[in-house]
């Protein structure tokens, strides 16, 4: 068993309105069942999610949080504008985004963009993945899947990894429940975060710096392609999320 991870070469600096599918197809001949993995940074750039820090006017909550935590109120405002809930305020802002993804700073980023600018994550990453996937399929005339990724930290462990934030035609979680182990025991709980694992593999070739490789194609991996898939299939239902419950309890105890 094996699969390939191929970084697409010659991708330019991306600007608002750029046509990512044609740029990708120009630089790599896609094949059926390729999984095209695209860093959210360039999706956001193409979608024009670029804001000047000095143009952001912080509201009351952002000003209060900034005063409490000694941070730039405009940056906090940017994070709040994309957040449904703030789970941790200090020493970093851990939030659940409007799209339901829980991460630091709502994915608002100051890296790989000119000084003084902020990059907001794509507003609806599944919609972005679908639009990109549809256009990639039209241009290449191949059956494809797409994962839009970001770099995320994790609880308990040092080191960030690639994470899926939007998907197109790929089942994000593989259920092993009901399958047998080597000794014939039936697996009862195991579910595998396939989309995150692929995002992690792709992120090895993307890196976090000046590599200039925001698109990686996974080829030859035997995954489950499904017409209708949503990233929220990966998000633990509220009532089962004991970590979030715990964080809310902690916050209520902070002055
Ligand atoms: P994120 O993980 O989506 O936040 O993206 P990163 O900022 O970590 O960048 C991932 C990869 O994309 C790195 O190799 C960057 O150098 C590259 N990258 C970011 N923006 C651009 C761009 O506009 N053009 C190109 N060619 N590469 C970019
Ligand atoms: Mn990012
Ligand atoms: Mn990254």
PDB file of C-alpha atoms and ligand atoms in Angstrom:
ATOM      1  CA  UNK A   1       0.000   0.000   0.000  1.00  0.00           C
ATOM      2  CA  UNK A   2       1.211   3.491  -0.748  1.00  0.00           C
ATOM      3  CA  UNK A   3       0.074   6.954  -1.748  1.00  0.00           C
ATOM      4  CA  UNK A   4       1.795  10.035  -3.131  1.00  0.00           C
ATOM      5  CA  UNK A   5       1.783  13.639  -1.900  1.00  0.00           C
ATOM      6  CA  UNK A   6       2.659  16.116  -4.657  1.00  0.00           C
ATOM      7  CA  UNK A   7       3.251  19.821  -3.997  1.00  0.00           C
ATOM      8  CA  UNK A   8       1.919  21.862  -6.922  1.00  0.00           C
ATOM      9  CA  UNK A   9       4.740  24.047  -8.195  1.00  0.00           C
ATOM     10  CA  UNK A  10       4.811  27.616  -9.552  1.00  0.00           C
ATOM     11  CA  UNK A  11       1.869  28.994  -7.620  1.00  0.00           C
ATOM     12  CA  UNK A  12       2.217  32.804  -7.596  1.00  0.00           C
ATOM     13  CA  UNK A  13       1.387  35.159  -4.731  1.00  0.00           C
ATOM     14  CA  UNK A  14      -2.401  35.052  -4.635  1.00  0.00           C
ATOM     15  CA  UNK A  15      -4.561  38.179  -4.798  1.00  0.00           C
ATOM     16  CA  UNK A  16      -8.275  38.915  -4.540  1.00  0.00           C
ATOM     17  CA  UNK A  17     -10.192  37.416  -7.434  1.00  0.00           C
ATOM     18  CA  UNK A  18      -7.477  35.018  -8.574  1.00  0.00           C
ATOM     19  CA  UNK A  19      -8.791  31.859 -10.192  1.00  0.00           C
ATOM     20  CA  UNK A  20      -7.213  29.121  -8.064  1.00  0.00           C
ATOM     21  CA  UNK A  21      -8.584  26.171 -10.087  1.00  0.00           C
ATOM     22  CA  UNK A  22      -6.987  27.401 -13.337  1.00  0.00           C
ATOM     23  CA  UNK A  23      -3.718  28.159 -11.566  1.00  0.00           C
ATOM     24  CA  UNK A  24      -3.693  24.632 -10.121  1.00  0.00           C
ATOM     25  CA  UNK A  25      -4.671  22.916 -13.400  1.00  0.00           C
ATOM     26  CA  UNK A  26      -2.024  24.871 -15.297  1.00  0.00           C
ATOM     27  CA  UNK A  27       0.684  23.484 -13.025  1.00  0.00           C
ATOM     28  CA  UNK A  28      -0.367  19.868 -12.483  1.00  0.00           C
ATOM     29  CA  UNK A  29      -2.284  17.380 -14.560  1.00  0.00           C
ATOM     30  CA  UNK A  30      -4.915  16.062 -12.176  1.00  0.00           C
ATOM     31  CA  UNK A  31      -6.108  12.463 -12.183  1.00  0.00           C
ATOM     32  CA  UNK A  32      -9.343  10.770 -11.130  1.00  0.00           C
ATOM     33  CA  UNK A  33      -9.626  10.425  -7.347  1.00  0.00           C
ATOM     34  CA  UNK A  34      -6.922  12.977  -6.603  1.00  0.00           C
ATOM     35  CA  UNK A  35      -7.531  14.804  -3.335  1.00  0.00           C
ATOM     36  CA  UNK A  36      -6.587  18.450  -3.844  1.00  0.00           C
ATOM     37  CA  UNK A  37      -5.536  19.953  -0.546  1.00  0.00           C
ATOM     38  CA  UNK A  38      -5.501  23.746  -0.427  1.00  0.00           C
ATOM     39  CA  UNK A  39      -4.217  25.995   2.392  1.00  0.00           C
ATOM     40  CA  UNK A  40      -6.986  28.280   3.656  1.00  0.00           C
ATOM     41  CA  UNK A  41      -4.525  31.172   3.444  1.00  0.00           C
ATOM     42  CA  UNK A  42      -4.710  31.256  -0.350  1.00  0.00           C
ATOM     43  CA  UNK A  43      -8.448  30.537  -0.406  1.00  0.00           C
ATOM     44  CA  UNK A  44      -8.926  33.559   1.857  1.00  0.00           C
ATOM     45  CA  UNK A  45      -6.633  35.699  -0.301  1.00  0.00           C
ATOM     46  CA  UNK A  46      -8.512  34.742  -3.473  1.00  0.00           C
ATOM     47  CA  UNK A  47     -11.834  35.458  -1.748  1.00  0.00           C
ATOM     48  CA  UNK A  48     -10.596  38.900  -0.703  1.00  0.00           C
ATOM     49  CA  UNK A  49     -10.726  38.224   3.042  1.00  0.00           C
ATOM     50  CA  UNK A  50      -7.910  40.739   3.569  1.00  0.00           C
ATOM     51  CA  UNK A  51      -8.329  43.585   6.028  1.00  0.00           C
ATOM     52  CA  UNK A  52      -6.141  46.472   7.098  1.00  0.00           C
ATOM     53  CA  UNK A  53      -5.613  46.400  10.871  1.00  0.00           C
ATOM     54  CA  UNK A  54      -5.924  50.187  11.088  1.00  0.00           C
ATOM     55  CA  UNK A  55      -9.366  50.100   9.435  1.00  0.00           C
ATOM     56  CA  UNK A  56     -10.877  47.877  12.128  1.00  0.00           C
ATOM     57  CA  UNK A  57     -12.957  49.653  14.781  1.00  0.00           C
ATOM     58  CA  UNK A  58     -13.116  47.645  17.992  1.00  0.00           C
ATOM     59  CA  UNK A  59     -16.471  47.359  19.735  1.00  0.00           C
ATOM     60  CA  UNK A  60     -17.143  47.394  23.471  1.00  0.00           C
ATOM     61  CA  UNK A  61     -16.374  43.696  24.081  1.00  0.00           C
ATOM     62  CA  UNK A  62     -13.118  43.863  22.136  1.00  0.00           C
ATOM     63  CA  UNK A  63     -12.034  46.954  24.079  1.00  0.00           C
ATOM     64  CA  UNK A  64     -12.813  45.275  27.404  1.00  0.00           C
ATOM     65  CA  UNK A  65     -10.965  42.105  26.447  1.00  0.00           C
ATOM     66  CA  UNK A  66      -8.002  44.126  25.209  1.00  0.00           C
ATOM     67  CA  UNK A  67      -7.829  46.033  28.489  1.00  0.00           C
ATOM     68  CA  UNK A  68      -8.023  42.773  30.474  1.00  0.00           C
ATOM     69  CA  UNK A  69      -5.455  40.928  28.421  1.00  0.00           C
ATOM     70  CA  UNK A  70      -3.110  43.605  27.105  1.00  0.00           C
ATOM     71  CA  UNK A  71      -3.743  42.865  23.430  1.00  0.00           C
ATOM     72  CA  UNK A  72      -4.564  44.926  20.344  1.00  0.00           C
ATOM     73  CA  UNK A  73      -8.315  45.633  20.484  1.00  0.00           C
ATOM     74  CA  UNK A  74      -8.503  45.713  16.673  1.00  0.00           C
ATOM     75  CA  UNK A  75      -7.083  42.196  16.386  1.00  0.00           C
ATOM     76  CA  UNK A  76      -9.519  40.998  19.063  1.00  0.00           C
ATOM     77  CA  UNK A  77     -12.354  42.619  17.109  1.00  0.00           C
ATOM     78  CA  UNK A  78     -11.271  40.728  14.007  1.00  0.00           C
ATOM     79  CA  UNK A  79     -11.350  37.443  15.939  1.00  0.00           C
ATOM     80  CA  UNK A  80     -14.725  38.232  17.549  1.00  0.00           C
ATOM     81  CA  UNK A  81     -16.251  39.093  14.190  1.00  0.00           C
ATOM     82  CA  UNK A  82     -15.698  35.492  13.078  1.00  0.00           C
ATOM     83  CA  UNK A  83     -16.527  33.804  16.387  1.00  0.00           C
ATOM     84  CA  UNK A  84     -19.669  32.185  17.690  1.00  0.00           C
ATOM     85  CA  UNK A  85     -18.229  31.612  21.178  1.00  0.00           C
ATOM     86  CA  UNK A  86     -15.048  32.493  23.060  1.00  0.00           C
ATOM     87  CA  UNK A  87     -13.891  29.502  25.137  1.00  0.00           C
ATOM     88  CA  UNK A  88     -10.566  30.874  26.358  1.00  0.00           C
ATOM     89  CA  UNK A  89      -9.559  34.542  26.448  1.00  0.00           C
ATOM     90  CA  UNK A  90      -6.074  34.346  27.913  1.00  0.00           C
ATOM     91  CA  UNK A  91      -3.214  33.541  27.253  1.00  0.00           C
ATOM     92  CA  UNK A  92      -4.676  33.013  23.768  1.00  0.00           C
ATOM     93  CA  UNK A  93      -8.151  33.319  22.309  1.00  0.00           C
ATOM     94  CA  UNK A  94      -9.650  29.889  21.715  1.00  0.00           C
ATOM     95  CA  UNK A  95     -12.954  30.298  19.918  1.00  0.00           C
ATOM     96  CA  UNK A  96     -15.550  28.405  17.962  1.00  0.00           C
ATOM     97  CA  UNK A  97     -15.907  30.074  14.588  1.00  0.00           C
ATOM     98  CA  UNK A  98     -19.187  30.893  12.850  1.00  0.00           C
ATOM     99  CA  UNK A  99     -18.562  27.757  10.764  1.00  0.00           C
ATOM    100  CA  UNK A 100     -18.267  25.648  13.946  1.00  0.00           C
ATOM    101  CA  UNK A 101     -14.499  25.071  13.925  1.00  0.00           C
ATOM    102  CA  UNK A 102     -12.767  25.473  17.292  1.00  0.00           C
ATOM    103  CA  UNK A 103      -9.298  27.018  17.011  1.00  0.00           C
ATOM    104  CA  UNK A 104      -7.047  29.808  18.202  1.00  0.00           C
ATOM    105  CA  UNK A 105      -7.849  33.341  16.967  1.00  0.00           C
ATOM    106  CA  UNK A 106     -10.672  32.024  14.728  1.00  0.00           C
ATOM    107  CA  UNK A 107      -7.960  31.393  12.143  1.00  0.00           C
ATOM    108  CA  UNK A 108      -7.346  35.125  11.693  1.00  0.00           C
ATOM    109  CA  UNK A 109      -3.748  35.307  10.549  1.00  0.00           C
ATOM    110  CA  UNK A 110      -0.989  37.879  10.270  1.00  0.00           C
ATOM    111  CA  UNK A 111       1.525  35.613   8.570  1.00  0.00           C
ATOM    112  CA  UNK A 112       2.154  35.176   4.848  1.00  0.00           C
ATOM    113  CA  UNK A 113       0.501  38.530   4.168  1.00  0.00           C
ATOM    114  CA  UNK A 114       1.936  42.064   3.892  1.00  0.00           C
ATOM    115  CA  UNK A 115       2.604  44.002   7.132  1.00  0.00           C
ATOM    116  CA  UNK A 116      -0.391  45.783   8.604  1.00  0.00           C
ATOM    117  CA  UNK A 117      -2.897  43.364   7.042  1.00  0.00           C
ATOM    118  CA  UNK A 118      -4.962  40.564   8.502  1.00  0.00           C
ATOM    119  CA  UNK A 119      -6.220  37.540   6.667  1.00  0.00           C
ATOM    120  CA  UNK A 120      -9.597  36.223   7.791  1.00  0.00           C
ATOM    121  CA  UNK A 121     -10.355  32.561   7.161  1.00  0.00           C
ATOM    122  CA  UNK A 122     -12.844  31.752   4.389  1.00  0.00           C
ATOM    123  CA  UNK A 123     -16.312  32.529   5.747  1.00  0.00           C
ATOM    124  CA  UNK A 124     -17.828  29.178   4.746  1.00  0.00           C
ATOM    125  CA  UNK A 125     -14.975  26.717   4.106  1.00  0.00           C
ATOM    126  CA  UNK A 126     -17.281  23.921   2.855  1.00  0.00           C
ATOM    127  CA  UNK A 127     -18.754  26.311   0.291  1.00  0.00           C
ATOM    128  CA  UNK A 128     -15.230  27.343  -0.741  1.00  0.00           C
ATOM    129  CA  UNK A 129     -14.168  23.690  -1.062  1.00  0.00           C
ATOM    130  CA  UNK A 130     -17.258  22.896  -3.171  1.00  0.00           C
ATOM    131  CA  UNK A 131     -16.777  25.855  -5.471  1.00  0.00           C
ATOM    132  CA  UNK A 132     -13.092  25.048  -5.953  1.00  0.00           C
ATOM    133  CA  UNK A 133     -13.863  21.337  -6.395  1.00  0.00           C
ATOM    134  CA  UNK A 134     -16.570  21.973  -8.979  1.00  0.00           C
ATOM    135  CA  UNK A 135     -14.329  24.234 -11.023  1.00  0.00           C
ATOM    136  CA  UNK A 136     -11.341  21.902 -10.725  1.00  0.00           C
ATOM    137  CA  UNK A 137     -13.518  19.028 -11.964  1.00  0.00           C
ATOM    138  CA  UNK A 138     -14.806  21.088 -14.889  1.00  0.00           C
ATOM    139  CA  UNK A 139     -11.323  22.182 -15.947  1.00  0.00           C
ATOM    140  CA  UNK A 140      -9.617  18.808 -15.520  1.00  0.00           C
ATOM    141  CA  UNK A 141     -12.591  16.628 -16.487  1.00  0.00           C
ATOM    142  CA  UNK A 142     -11.597  14.364 -13.588  1.00  0.00           C
ATOM    143  CA  UNK A 143     -13.428  13.192 -10.464  1.00  0.00           C
ATOM    144  CA  UNK A 144     -11.797  14.942  -7.517  1.00  0.00           C
ATOM    145  CA  UNK A 145     -12.130  15.701  -3.863  1.00  0.00           C
ATOM    146  CA  UNK A 146     -10.951  18.836  -2.068  1.00  0.00           C
ATOM    147  CA  UNK A 147      -9.844  19.632   1.471  1.00  0.00           C
ATOM    148  CA  UNK A 148      -9.290  23.219   2.617  1.00  0.00           C
ATOM    149  CA  UNK A 149      -6.824  23.243   5.521  1.00  0.00           C
ATOM    150  CA  UNK A 150      -5.440  25.479   8.201  1.00  0.00           C
ATOM    151  CA  UNK A 151      -2.670  24.983  10.721  1.00  0.00           C
ATOM    152  CA  UNK A 152      -4.005  24.324  14.202  1.00  0.00           C
ATOM    153  CA  UNK A 153      -2.565  23.658  17.605  1.00  0.00           C
ATOM    154  CA  UNK A 154      -3.865  20.756  19.658  1.00  0.00           C
ATOM    155  CA  UNK A 155      -4.808  20.241  23.263  1.00  0.00           C
ATOM    156  CA  UNK A 156      -2.256  18.326  25.360  1.00  0.00           C
ATOM    157  CA  UNK A 157       0.565  18.223  22.798  1.00  0.00           C
ATOM    158  CA  UNK A 158       3.189  20.622  21.576  1.00  0.00           C
ATOM    159  CA  UNK A 159       3.313  21.265  17.841  1.00  0.00           C
ATOM    160  CA  UNK A 160       0.761  22.363  15.302  1.00  0.00           C
ATOM    161  CA  UNK A 161      -0.522  20.256  12.431  1.00  0.00           C
ATOM    162  CA  UNK A 162      -2.617  20.667   9.332  1.00  0.00           C
ATOM    163  CA  UNK A 163      -6.363  20.398   9.994  1.00  0.00           C
ATOM    164  CA  UNK A 164      -9.303  20.134   7.630  1.00  0.00           C
ATOM    165  CA  UNK A 165     -11.703  23.103   7.825  1.00  0.00           C
ATOM    166  CA  UNK A 166     -13.697  22.586   4.625  1.00  0.00           C
ATOM    167  CA  UNK A 167     -14.317  19.552   2.419  1.00  0.00           C
ATOM    168  CA  UNK A 168     -15.737  18.528  -0.940  1.00  0.00           C
ATOM    169  CA  UNK A 169     -16.728  14.963  -1.787  1.00  0.00           C
ATOM    170  CA  UNK A 170     -14.668  13.199   0.856  1.00  0.00           C
ATOM    171  CA  UNK A 171     -16.026  11.438   3.905  1.00  0.00           C
ATOM    172  CA  UNK A 172     -14.075  13.183   6.687  1.00  0.00           C
ATOM    173  CA  UNK A 173     -14.387  10.503   9.353  1.00  0.00           C
ATOM    174  CA  UNK A 174     -13.960   6.781   8.844  1.00  0.00           C
ATOM    175  CA  UNK A 175     -16.024   4.654  11.187  1.00  0.00           C
ATOM    176  CA  UNK A 176     -14.249   1.480  12.257  1.00  0.00           C
ATOM    177  CA  UNK A 177     -17.097   0.577  14.562  1.00  0.00           C
ATOM    178  CA  UNK A 178     -18.305  -2.939  13.816  1.00  0.00           C
ATOM    179  CA  UNK A 179     -15.058  -3.924  12.055  1.00  0.00           C
ATOM    180  CA  UNK A 180     -12.792  -6.567  13.556  1.00  0.00           C
ATOM    181  CA  UNK A 181      -9.284  -6.246  14.939  1.00  0.00           C
ATOM    182  CA  UNK A 182      -6.502  -8.789  14.312  1.00  0.00           C
ATOM    183  CA  UNK A 183      -7.990 -11.095  16.917  1.00  0.00           C
ATOM    184  CA  UNK A 184     -11.564 -10.925  15.718  1.00  0.00           C
ATOM    185  CA  UNK A 185     -12.722  -8.551  18.450  1.00  0.00           C
ATOM    186  CA  UNK A 186     -15.340  -6.112  17.207  1.00  0.00           C
ATOM    187  CA  UNK A 187     -14.273  -2.458  17.421  1.00  0.00           C
ATOM    188  CA  UNK A 188     -16.742  -0.429  19.425  1.00  0.00           C
ATOM    189  CA  UNK A 189     -15.636   3.188  19.431  1.00  0.00           C
ATOM    190  CA  UNK A 190     -12.891   3.883  16.933  1.00  0.00           C
ATOM    191  CA  UNK A 191     -13.467   6.603  14.363  1.00  0.00           C
ATOM    192  CA  UNK A 192     -10.557   7.864  12.282  1.00  0.00           C
ATOM    193  CA  UNK A 193     -10.205  11.561  11.396  1.00  0.00           C
ATOM    194  CA  UNK A 194      -9.180  10.848   7.789  1.00  0.00           C
ATOM    195  CA  UNK A 195      -9.581  14.448   6.585  1.00  0.00           C
ATOM    196  CA  UNK A 196      -7.299  15.743   9.348  1.00  0.00           C
ATOM    197  CA  UNK A 197      -4.745  13.003   8.707  1.00  0.00           C
ATOM    198  CA  UNK A 198      -4.638  13.924   5.014  1.00  0.00           C
ATOM    199  CA  UNK A 199      -4.404  17.613   5.951  1.00  0.00           C
ATOM    200  CA  UNK A 200      -1.469  16.728   8.197  1.00  0.00           C
ATOM    201  CA  UNK A 201       0.268  14.798   5.437  1.00  0.00           C
ATOM    202  CA  UNK A 202      -0.225  17.675   2.981  1.00  0.00           C
ATOM    203  CA  UNK A 203       0.983  20.184   5.554  1.00  0.00           C
ATOM    204  CA  UNK A 204       4.356  18.401   5.614  1.00  0.00           C
ATOM    205  CA  UNK A 205       4.908  19.737   2.087  1.00  0.00           C
ATOM    206  CA  UNK A 206       3.257  23.109   2.706  1.00  0.00           C
ATOM    207  CA  UNK A 207       5.256  24.091   5.768  1.00  0.00           C
ATOM    208  CA  UNK A 208       4.419  27.302   7.607  1.00  0.00           C
ATOM    209  CA  UNK A 209       6.878  29.757   6.165  1.00  0.00           C
ATOM    210  CA  UNK A 210       8.079  31.028   2.827  1.00  0.00           C
ATOM    211  CA  UNK A 211       7.846  27.659   1.044  1.00  0.00           C
ATOM    212  CA  UNK A 212       5.233  28.963  -1.366  1.00  0.00           C
ATOM    213  CA  UNK A 213       3.519  25.568  -1.664  1.00  0.00           C
ATOM    214  CA  UNK A 214      -0.096  26.057  -0.606  1.00  0.00           C
ATOM    215  CA  UNK A 215      -1.527  23.217  -2.731  1.00  0.00           C
ATOM    216  CA  UNK A 216      -0.709  19.534  -2.315  1.00  0.00           C
ATOM    217  CA  UNK A 217      -2.334  16.695  -4.216  1.00  0.00           C
ATOM    218  CA  UNK A 218      -2.759  13.317  -2.517  1.00  0.00           C
ATOM    219  CA  UNK A 219      -2.795  10.602  -5.161  1.00  0.00           C
ATOM    220  CA  UNK A 220      -3.416   6.872  -4.824  1.00  0.00           C
ATOM    221  CA  UNK A 221      -5.015   6.967  -1.392  1.00  0.00           C
ATOM    222  CA  UNK A 222      -8.045   4.722  -1.021  1.00  0.00           C
ATOM    223  CA  UNK A 223     -10.614   7.071   0.553  1.00  0.00           C
ATOM    224  CA  UNK A 224     -14.364   7.157   0.694  1.00  0.00           C
ATOM    225  CA  UNK A 225     -15.782   9.644  -1.814  1.00  0.00           C
ATOM    226  CA  UNK A 226     -19.295  10.844  -1.047  1.00  0.00           C
ATOM    227  CA  UNK A 227     -21.399  13.406  -2.921  1.00  0.00           C
ATOM    228  CA  UNK A 228     -22.674  15.352   0.079  1.00  0.00           C
ATOM    229  CA  UNK A 229     -20.181  15.833   2.889  1.00  0.00           C
ATOM    230  CA  UNK A 230     -19.879  18.485   5.547  1.00  0.00           C
ATOM    231  CA  UNK A 231     -16.993  19.364   7.818  1.00  0.00           C
ATOM    232  CA  UNK A 232     -19.406  19.528  10.723  1.00  0.00           C
ATOM    233  CA  UNK A 233     -19.479  15.710  10.641  1.00  0.00           C
ATOM    234  CA  UNK A 234     -16.098  16.082  12.382  1.00  0.00           C
ATOM    235  CA  UNK A 235     -17.301  18.396  15.135  1.00  0.00           C
ATOM    236  CA  UNK A 236     -18.294  16.637  18.327  1.00  0.00           C
ATOM    237  CA  UNK A 237     -21.956  17.238  19.172  1.00  0.00           C
ATOM    238  CA  UNK A 238     -22.344  19.887  21.918  1.00  0.00           C
ATOM    239  CA  UNK A 239     -23.820  17.504  24.471  1.00  0.00           C
ATOM    240  CA  UNK A 240     -20.838  15.127  24.194  1.00  0.00           C
ATOM    241  CA  UNK A 241     -18.126  17.771  24.211  1.00  0.00           C
ATOM    242  CA  UNK A 242     -16.812  17.578  27.769  1.00  0.00           C
ATOM    243  CA  UNK A 243     -13.725  19.693  26.993  1.00  0.00           C
ATOM    244  CA  UNK A 244     -15.864  22.631  25.900  1.00  0.00           C
ATOM    245  CA  UNK A 245     -18.104  22.172  28.927  1.00  0.00           C
ATOM    246  CA  UNK A 246     -15.034  22.238  31.154  1.00  0.00           C
ATOM    247  CA  UNK A 247     -13.666  25.375  29.515  1.00  0.00           C
ATOM    248  CA  UNK A 248     -16.995  27.150  30.014  1.00  0.00           C
ATOM    249  CA  UNK A 249     -16.933  26.233  33.723  1.00  0.00           C
ATOM    250  CA  UNK A 250     -13.398  27.590  34.054  1.00  0.00           C
ATOM    251  CA  UNK A 251     -14.329  30.858  32.360  1.00  0.00           C
ATOM    252  CA  UNK A 252     -17.205  31.430  34.699  1.00  0.00           C
ATOM    253  CA  UNK A 253     -14.753  31.292  37.588  1.00  0.00           C
ATOM    254  CA  UNK A 254     -12.420  33.907  36.126  1.00  0.00           C
ATOM    255  CA  UNK A 255     -13.120  37.480  37.298  1.00  0.00           C
TER     256      UNK A 255
HETATM  257  P1  LIG B   1      -2.360  28.224   6.475  1.00  0.00           P
HETATM  258  O1  LIG B   1      -1.858  26.949   7.072  1.00  0.00           O
HETATM  259  O2  LIG B   1      -3.566  28.053   5.604  1.00  0.00           O
HETATM  260  O3  LIG B   1      -2.561  29.311   7.492  1.00  0.00           O
HETATM  261  O4  LIG B   1      -1.233  28.772   5.474  1.00  0.00           O
HETATM  262  P2  LIG B   1       0.291  29.132   5.798  1.00  0.00           P
HETATM  263  O5  LIG B   1       0.408  30.595   6.043  1.00  0.00           O
HETATM  264  O6  LIG B   1       0.838  28.219   6.853  1.00  0.00           O
HETATM  265  O7  LIG B   1       0.976  28.803   4.395  1.00  0.00           O
HETATM  266  C1  LIG B   1       0.988  27.478   3.879  1.00  0.00           C
HETATM  267  C2  LIG B   1       1.848  27.431   2.647  1.00  0.00           C
HETATM  268  O8  LIG B   1       1.308  28.311   1.659  1.00  0.00           O
HETATM  269  C3  LIG B   1       3.298  27.890   2.855  1.00  0.00           C
HETATM  270  O9  LIG B   1       4.123  27.112   2.000  1.00  0.00           O
HETATM  271  C4  LIG B   1       3.279  29.350   2.371  1.00  0.00           C
HETATM  272  O10 LIG B   1       4.542  29.800   1.917  1.00  0.00           O
HETATM  273  C5  LIG B   1       2.311  29.219   1.218  1.00  0.00           C
HETATM  274  N1  LIG B   1       1.619  30.462   0.823  1.00  0.00           N
HETATM  275  C6  LIG B   1       0.888  31.337   1.556  1.00  0.00           C
HETATM  276  N2  LIG B   1       0.392  32.321   0.773  1.00  0.00           N
HETATM  277  C7  LIG B   1       0.818  32.055  -0.492  1.00  0.00           C
HETATM  278  C8  LIG B   1       0.648  32.678  -1.764  1.00  0.00           C
HETATM  279  O11 LIG B   1      -0.042  33.710  -1.908  1.00  0.00           O
HETATM  280  N3  LIG B   1       1.255  32.094  -2.842  1.00  0.00           N
HETATM  281  C9  LIG B   1       2.023  30.956  -2.710  1.00  0.00           C
HETATM  282  N4  LIG B   1       2.591  30.430  -3.809  1.00  0.00           N
HETATM  283  N5  LIG B   1       2.203  30.357  -1.542  1.00  0.00           N
HETATM  284  C10 LIG B   1       1.613  30.883  -0.455  1.00  0.00           C
HETATM  285 MN1  LIG B   2      -3.647  29.892   9.134  1.00  0.00          MN
HETATM  286 MN1  LIG B   3      -0.008  26.688   7.883  1.00  0.00          MN
END
